[in-house]
Short mmCIF file of C-alpha atoms and ligand atoms in Angstrom, two decimals:
data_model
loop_
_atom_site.label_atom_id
_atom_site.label_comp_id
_atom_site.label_asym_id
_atom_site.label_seq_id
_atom_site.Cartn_x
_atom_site.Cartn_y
_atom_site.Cartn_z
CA UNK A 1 -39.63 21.16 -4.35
CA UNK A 2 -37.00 19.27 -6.18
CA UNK A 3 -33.38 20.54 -5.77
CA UNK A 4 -31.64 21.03 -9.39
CA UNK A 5 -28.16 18.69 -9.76
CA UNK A 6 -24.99 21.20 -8.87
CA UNK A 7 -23.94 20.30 -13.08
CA UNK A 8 -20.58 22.35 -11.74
CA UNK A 9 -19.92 20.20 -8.57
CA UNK A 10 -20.68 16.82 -10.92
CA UNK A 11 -18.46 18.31 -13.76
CA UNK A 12 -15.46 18.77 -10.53
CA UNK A 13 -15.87 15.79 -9.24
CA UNK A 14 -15.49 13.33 -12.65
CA UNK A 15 -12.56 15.87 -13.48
CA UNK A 16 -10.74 14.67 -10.33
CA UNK A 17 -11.39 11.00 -10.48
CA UNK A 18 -10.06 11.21 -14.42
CA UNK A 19 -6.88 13.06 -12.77
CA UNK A 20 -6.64 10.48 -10.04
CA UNK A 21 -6.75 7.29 -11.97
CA UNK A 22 -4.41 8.79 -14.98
CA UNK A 23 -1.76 9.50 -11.54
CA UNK A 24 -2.16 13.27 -13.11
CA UNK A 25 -3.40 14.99 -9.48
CA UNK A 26 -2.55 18.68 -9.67
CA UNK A 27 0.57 18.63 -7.59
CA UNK A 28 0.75 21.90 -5.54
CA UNK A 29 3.70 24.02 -6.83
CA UNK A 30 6.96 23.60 -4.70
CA UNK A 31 5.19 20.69 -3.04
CA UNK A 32 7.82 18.63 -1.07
CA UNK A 33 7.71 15.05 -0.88
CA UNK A 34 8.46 12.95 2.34
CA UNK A 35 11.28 11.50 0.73
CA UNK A 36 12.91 15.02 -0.43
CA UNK A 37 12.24 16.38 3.19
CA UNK A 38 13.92 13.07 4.78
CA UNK A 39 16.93 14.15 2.63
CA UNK A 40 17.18 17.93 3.26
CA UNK A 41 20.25 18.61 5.44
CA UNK A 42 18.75 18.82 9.25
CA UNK A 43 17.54 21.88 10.63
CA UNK A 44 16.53 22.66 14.34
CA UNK A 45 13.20 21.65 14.01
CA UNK A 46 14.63 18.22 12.71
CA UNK A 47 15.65 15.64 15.26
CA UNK A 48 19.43 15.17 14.14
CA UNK A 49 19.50 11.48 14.29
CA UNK A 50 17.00 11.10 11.28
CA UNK A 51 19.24 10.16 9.15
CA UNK A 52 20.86 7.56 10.92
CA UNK A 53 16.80 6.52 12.55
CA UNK A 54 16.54 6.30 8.84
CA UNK A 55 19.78 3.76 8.36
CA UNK A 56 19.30 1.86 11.24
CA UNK A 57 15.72 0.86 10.41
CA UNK A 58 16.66 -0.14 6.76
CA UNK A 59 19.61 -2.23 8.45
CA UNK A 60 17.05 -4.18 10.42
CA UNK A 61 14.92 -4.18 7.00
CA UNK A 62 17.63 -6.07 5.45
CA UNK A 63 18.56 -8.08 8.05
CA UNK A 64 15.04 -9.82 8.04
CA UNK A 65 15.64 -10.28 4.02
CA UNK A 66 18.14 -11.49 4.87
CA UNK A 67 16.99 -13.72 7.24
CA UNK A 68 13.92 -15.11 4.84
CA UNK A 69 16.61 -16.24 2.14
CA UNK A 70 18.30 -18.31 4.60
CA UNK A 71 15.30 -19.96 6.05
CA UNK A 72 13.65 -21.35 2.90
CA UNK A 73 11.10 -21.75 5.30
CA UNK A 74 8.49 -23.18 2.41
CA UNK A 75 8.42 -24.78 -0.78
CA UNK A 76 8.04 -21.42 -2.63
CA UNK A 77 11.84 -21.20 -2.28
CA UNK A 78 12.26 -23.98 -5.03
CA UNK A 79 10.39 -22.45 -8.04
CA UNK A 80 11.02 -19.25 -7.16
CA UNK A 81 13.81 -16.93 -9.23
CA UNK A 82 14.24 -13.79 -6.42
CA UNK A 83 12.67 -13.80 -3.04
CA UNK A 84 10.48 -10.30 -3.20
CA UNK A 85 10.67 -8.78 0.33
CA UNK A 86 9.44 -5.30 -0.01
CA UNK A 87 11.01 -2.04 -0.83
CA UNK A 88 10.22 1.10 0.33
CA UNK A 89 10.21 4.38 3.26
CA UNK A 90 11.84 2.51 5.78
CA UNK A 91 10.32 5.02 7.67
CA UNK A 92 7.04 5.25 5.74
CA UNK A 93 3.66 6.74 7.75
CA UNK A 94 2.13 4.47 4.76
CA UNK A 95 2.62 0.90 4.37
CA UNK A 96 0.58 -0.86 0.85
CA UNK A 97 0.21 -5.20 0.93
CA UNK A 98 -0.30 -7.02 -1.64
CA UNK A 99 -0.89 -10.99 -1.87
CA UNK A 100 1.75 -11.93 -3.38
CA UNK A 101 4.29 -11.64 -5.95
CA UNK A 102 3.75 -12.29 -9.99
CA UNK A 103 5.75 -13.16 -12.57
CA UNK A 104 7.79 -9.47 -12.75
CA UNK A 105 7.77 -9.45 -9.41
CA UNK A 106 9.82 -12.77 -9.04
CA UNK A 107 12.11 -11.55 -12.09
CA UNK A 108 13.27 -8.65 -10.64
CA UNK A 109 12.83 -9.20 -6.82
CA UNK A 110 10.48 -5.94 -6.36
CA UNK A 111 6.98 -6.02 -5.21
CA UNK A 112 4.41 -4.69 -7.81
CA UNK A 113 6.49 -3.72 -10.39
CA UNK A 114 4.14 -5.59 -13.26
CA UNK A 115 1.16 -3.96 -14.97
CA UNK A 116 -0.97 -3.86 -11.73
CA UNK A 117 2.01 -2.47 -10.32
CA UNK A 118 2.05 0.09 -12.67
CA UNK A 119 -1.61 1.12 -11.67
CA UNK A 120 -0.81 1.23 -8.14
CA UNK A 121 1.98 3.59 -9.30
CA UNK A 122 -0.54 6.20 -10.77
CA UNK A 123 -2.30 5.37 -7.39
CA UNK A 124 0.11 6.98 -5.27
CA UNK A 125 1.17 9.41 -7.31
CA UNK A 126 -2.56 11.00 -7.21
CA UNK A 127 -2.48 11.06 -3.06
CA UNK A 128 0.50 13.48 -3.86
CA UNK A 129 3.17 10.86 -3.14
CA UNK A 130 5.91 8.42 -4.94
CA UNK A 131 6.86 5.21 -4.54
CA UNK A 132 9.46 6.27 -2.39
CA UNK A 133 7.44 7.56 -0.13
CA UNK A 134 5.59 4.24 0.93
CA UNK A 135 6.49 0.83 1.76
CA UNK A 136 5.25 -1.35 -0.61
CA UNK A 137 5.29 -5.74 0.51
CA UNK A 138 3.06 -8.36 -0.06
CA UNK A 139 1.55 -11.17 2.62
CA UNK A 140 4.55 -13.98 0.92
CA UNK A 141 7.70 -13.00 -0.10
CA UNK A 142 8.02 -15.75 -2.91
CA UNK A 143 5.86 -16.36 -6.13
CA UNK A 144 3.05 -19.27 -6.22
CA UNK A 145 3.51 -21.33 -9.45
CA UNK A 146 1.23 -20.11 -12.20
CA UNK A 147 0.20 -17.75 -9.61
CA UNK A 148 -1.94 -19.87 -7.76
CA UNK A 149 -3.36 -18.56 -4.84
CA UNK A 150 -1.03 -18.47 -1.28
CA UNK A 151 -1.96 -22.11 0.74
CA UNK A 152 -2.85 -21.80 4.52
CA UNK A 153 0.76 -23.43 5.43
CA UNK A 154 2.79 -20.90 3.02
CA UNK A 155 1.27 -17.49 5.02
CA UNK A 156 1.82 -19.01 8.22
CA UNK A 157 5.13 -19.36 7.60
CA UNK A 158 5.71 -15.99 6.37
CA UNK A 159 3.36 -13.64 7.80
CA UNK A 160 5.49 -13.35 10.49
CA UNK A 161 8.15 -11.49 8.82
CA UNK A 162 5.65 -9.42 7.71
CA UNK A 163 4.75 -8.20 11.11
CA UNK A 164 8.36 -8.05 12.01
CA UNK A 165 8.75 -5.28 9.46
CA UNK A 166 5.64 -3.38 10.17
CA UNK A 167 7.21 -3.08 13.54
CA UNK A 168 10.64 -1.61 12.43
CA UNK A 169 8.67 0.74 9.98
CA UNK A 170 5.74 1.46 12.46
CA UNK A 171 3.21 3.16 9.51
CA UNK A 172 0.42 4.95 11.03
CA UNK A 173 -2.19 3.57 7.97
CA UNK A 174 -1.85 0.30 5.99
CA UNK A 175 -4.20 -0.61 3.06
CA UNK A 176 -4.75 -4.20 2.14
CA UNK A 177 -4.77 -4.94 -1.10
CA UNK A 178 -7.65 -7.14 -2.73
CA UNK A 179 -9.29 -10.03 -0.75
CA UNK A 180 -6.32 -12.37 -0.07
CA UNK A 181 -4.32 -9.48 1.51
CA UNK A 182 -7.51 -8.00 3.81
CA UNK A 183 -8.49 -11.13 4.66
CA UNK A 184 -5.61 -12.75 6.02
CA UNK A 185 -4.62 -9.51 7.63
CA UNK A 186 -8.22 -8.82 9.36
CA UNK A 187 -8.80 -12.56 9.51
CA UNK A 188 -11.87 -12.80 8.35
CA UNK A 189 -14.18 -14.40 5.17
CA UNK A 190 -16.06 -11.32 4.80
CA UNK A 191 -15.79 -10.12 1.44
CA UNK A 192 -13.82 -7.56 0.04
CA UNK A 193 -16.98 -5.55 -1.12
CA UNK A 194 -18.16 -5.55 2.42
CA UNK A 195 -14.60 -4.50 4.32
CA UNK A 196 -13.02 -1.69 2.00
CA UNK A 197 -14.53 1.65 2.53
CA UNK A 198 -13.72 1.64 6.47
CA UNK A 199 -10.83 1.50 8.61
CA UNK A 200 -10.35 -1.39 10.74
CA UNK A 201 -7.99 -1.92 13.79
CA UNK A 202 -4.68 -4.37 13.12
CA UNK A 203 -3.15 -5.78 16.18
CA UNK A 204 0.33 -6.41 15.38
CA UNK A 205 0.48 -7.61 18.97
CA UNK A 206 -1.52 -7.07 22.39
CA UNK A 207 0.67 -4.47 23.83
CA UNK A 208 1.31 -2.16 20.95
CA UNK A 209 -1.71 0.16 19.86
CA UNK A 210 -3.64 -1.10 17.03
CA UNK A 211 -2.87 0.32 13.49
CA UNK A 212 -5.74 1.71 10.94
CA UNK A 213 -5.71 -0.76 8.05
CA UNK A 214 -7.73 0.12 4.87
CA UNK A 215 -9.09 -2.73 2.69
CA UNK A 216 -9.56 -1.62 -1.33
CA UNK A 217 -9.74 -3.41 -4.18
CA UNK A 218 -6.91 -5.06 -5.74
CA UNK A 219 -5.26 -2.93 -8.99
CA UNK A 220 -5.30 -5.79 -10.79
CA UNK A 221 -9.06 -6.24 -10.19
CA UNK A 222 -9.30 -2.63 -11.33
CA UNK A 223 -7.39 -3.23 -14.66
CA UNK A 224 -10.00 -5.72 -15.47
CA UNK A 225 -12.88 -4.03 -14.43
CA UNK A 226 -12.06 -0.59 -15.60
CA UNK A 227 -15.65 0.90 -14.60
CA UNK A 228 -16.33 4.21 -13.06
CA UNK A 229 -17.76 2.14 -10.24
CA UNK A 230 -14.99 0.34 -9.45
CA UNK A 231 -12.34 3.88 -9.68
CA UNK A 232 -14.64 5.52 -7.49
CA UNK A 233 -14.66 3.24 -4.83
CA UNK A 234 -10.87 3.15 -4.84
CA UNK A 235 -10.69 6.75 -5.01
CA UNK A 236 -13.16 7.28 -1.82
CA UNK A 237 -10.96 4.67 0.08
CA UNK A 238 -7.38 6.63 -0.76
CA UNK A 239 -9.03 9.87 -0.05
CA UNK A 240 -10.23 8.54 3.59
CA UNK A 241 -6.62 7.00 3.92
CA UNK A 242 -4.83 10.89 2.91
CA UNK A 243 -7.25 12.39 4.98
CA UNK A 244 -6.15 10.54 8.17
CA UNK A 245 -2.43 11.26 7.27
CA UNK A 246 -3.33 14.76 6.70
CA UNK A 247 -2.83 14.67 2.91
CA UNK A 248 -6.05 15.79 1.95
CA UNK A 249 -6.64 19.33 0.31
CA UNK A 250 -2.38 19.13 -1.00
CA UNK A 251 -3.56 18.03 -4.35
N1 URA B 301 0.13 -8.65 -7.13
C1 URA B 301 0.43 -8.69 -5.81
O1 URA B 301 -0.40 -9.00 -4.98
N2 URA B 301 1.68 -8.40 -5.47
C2 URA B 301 2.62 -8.02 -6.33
O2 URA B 301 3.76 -7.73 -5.90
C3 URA B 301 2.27 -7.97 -7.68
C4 URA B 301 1.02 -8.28 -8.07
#
């Protein structure tokens, strides 16, 4: 016997993907968000050195920007107008990479603060978060020309800094951004179609436990193919990502 479509469960479930891409997620009433709990005056539950956990990480965040800017380690440093480090939670349980910066991106010295930017905006705001919340970076810290894509020499040099502030924020989840970012992270040439969907272990080094990394599709490959395919396969990946950092079910 044939089993009759649940038209109410199909109705629910396009209703939420709308909500999700349009960053519109039902926020619970009263919800807090990490970054208005990180601020609330400490309590006994809180460990009292938060706040200055909190400052002391962002110190060492800077100091590494700090550090890039000095090295000009590649030829990036020539055409580029601002290095673009990353901004974000210094403290952040999740961590988003990109490729590398665009043309806003270089103008104002913030990662993803462009159109696809934008998108990954309404992203995080439907997993019940803000911007604040996460650490946002991207595998090089300066623009390509004409956005070209990163060359082999230019991520050598700066993936390292990279790690070195994974390891000062210490997120429990990352997710890779588009091919370039999954790629060179999981160091592989499987495609991006093939990786997202599934955690996979990164080794920042051998003696520190591996962190879940999340491949999905790149926003800017969303914004140009705007398909219900393409949304839901983003959505599935964020919802696996909020469900392993216990997010699921606040929205
Ligand atoms: N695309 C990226 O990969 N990174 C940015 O910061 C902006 C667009």
């Amino acid at each position: 016997m044939s089993k009759q479509p649940d038209i109410k469960k199909i109705v629910r479930q396009h209703l939420e993907l709308d909500r999700f891409f349009a960053g519109t997620a039902v926020r619970t009433k009263n919800k807090k968000t990490q970054s208005q709990i990180s601020a609330e005056p400490q309590t006994a539950k809180a460990p009292p050195s938060n706040t200055e956990k909190i400052a002391e990480r962002q110190k060492e965040l800077d100091k590494i920007a700090e550090e890039i800017a000095a090295a000009a380690c590649c030829e990036l440093c020539k055409t580029r107008t601002n290095l673009v480090p990353g901004e974000g939670n210094p403290q952040a349980e999740l961590v988003f990479i990109g490729e590398a910066p665009g043309a806003d991106e270089d103008a104002q010295g913030k990662p993803f603060v462009g159109r696809a930017g934008k998108k990954l905006n309404d992203i995080i705001a439907s997993m019940g978060l803000q911007r604040e919340d996460v650490f946002i970076a991207n595998i090089l810290k300066c623009r390509p020309p004409s956005n070209r894509s990163p060359k082999a020499e230019e991520i050598i040099k700066c993936l390292p800094y990279l790690k070195r502030q994974l390891e000062v924020i210490k997120p429990r989840v990352i997710v890779a951004l588009g091919a370039h970012a999954a790629k060179t992270l999981l160091q592989t040439d499987e495609s991006i179609g093939k990786l997202r969907g599934k955690f996979h272990d990164y080794c920042l080094s051998p003696d520190k436990p591996p962190i879940k990394l999340m491949p999905t599709y790149h926003p800017a490959y969303l914004l140009r193919n705007y398909t219900y395919d393409t949304r839901r396969k983003i959505w599935e990946d964020m919802q696996k990502v909020m469900k392993e950092l216990g997010l699921a079910g606040r929205n």
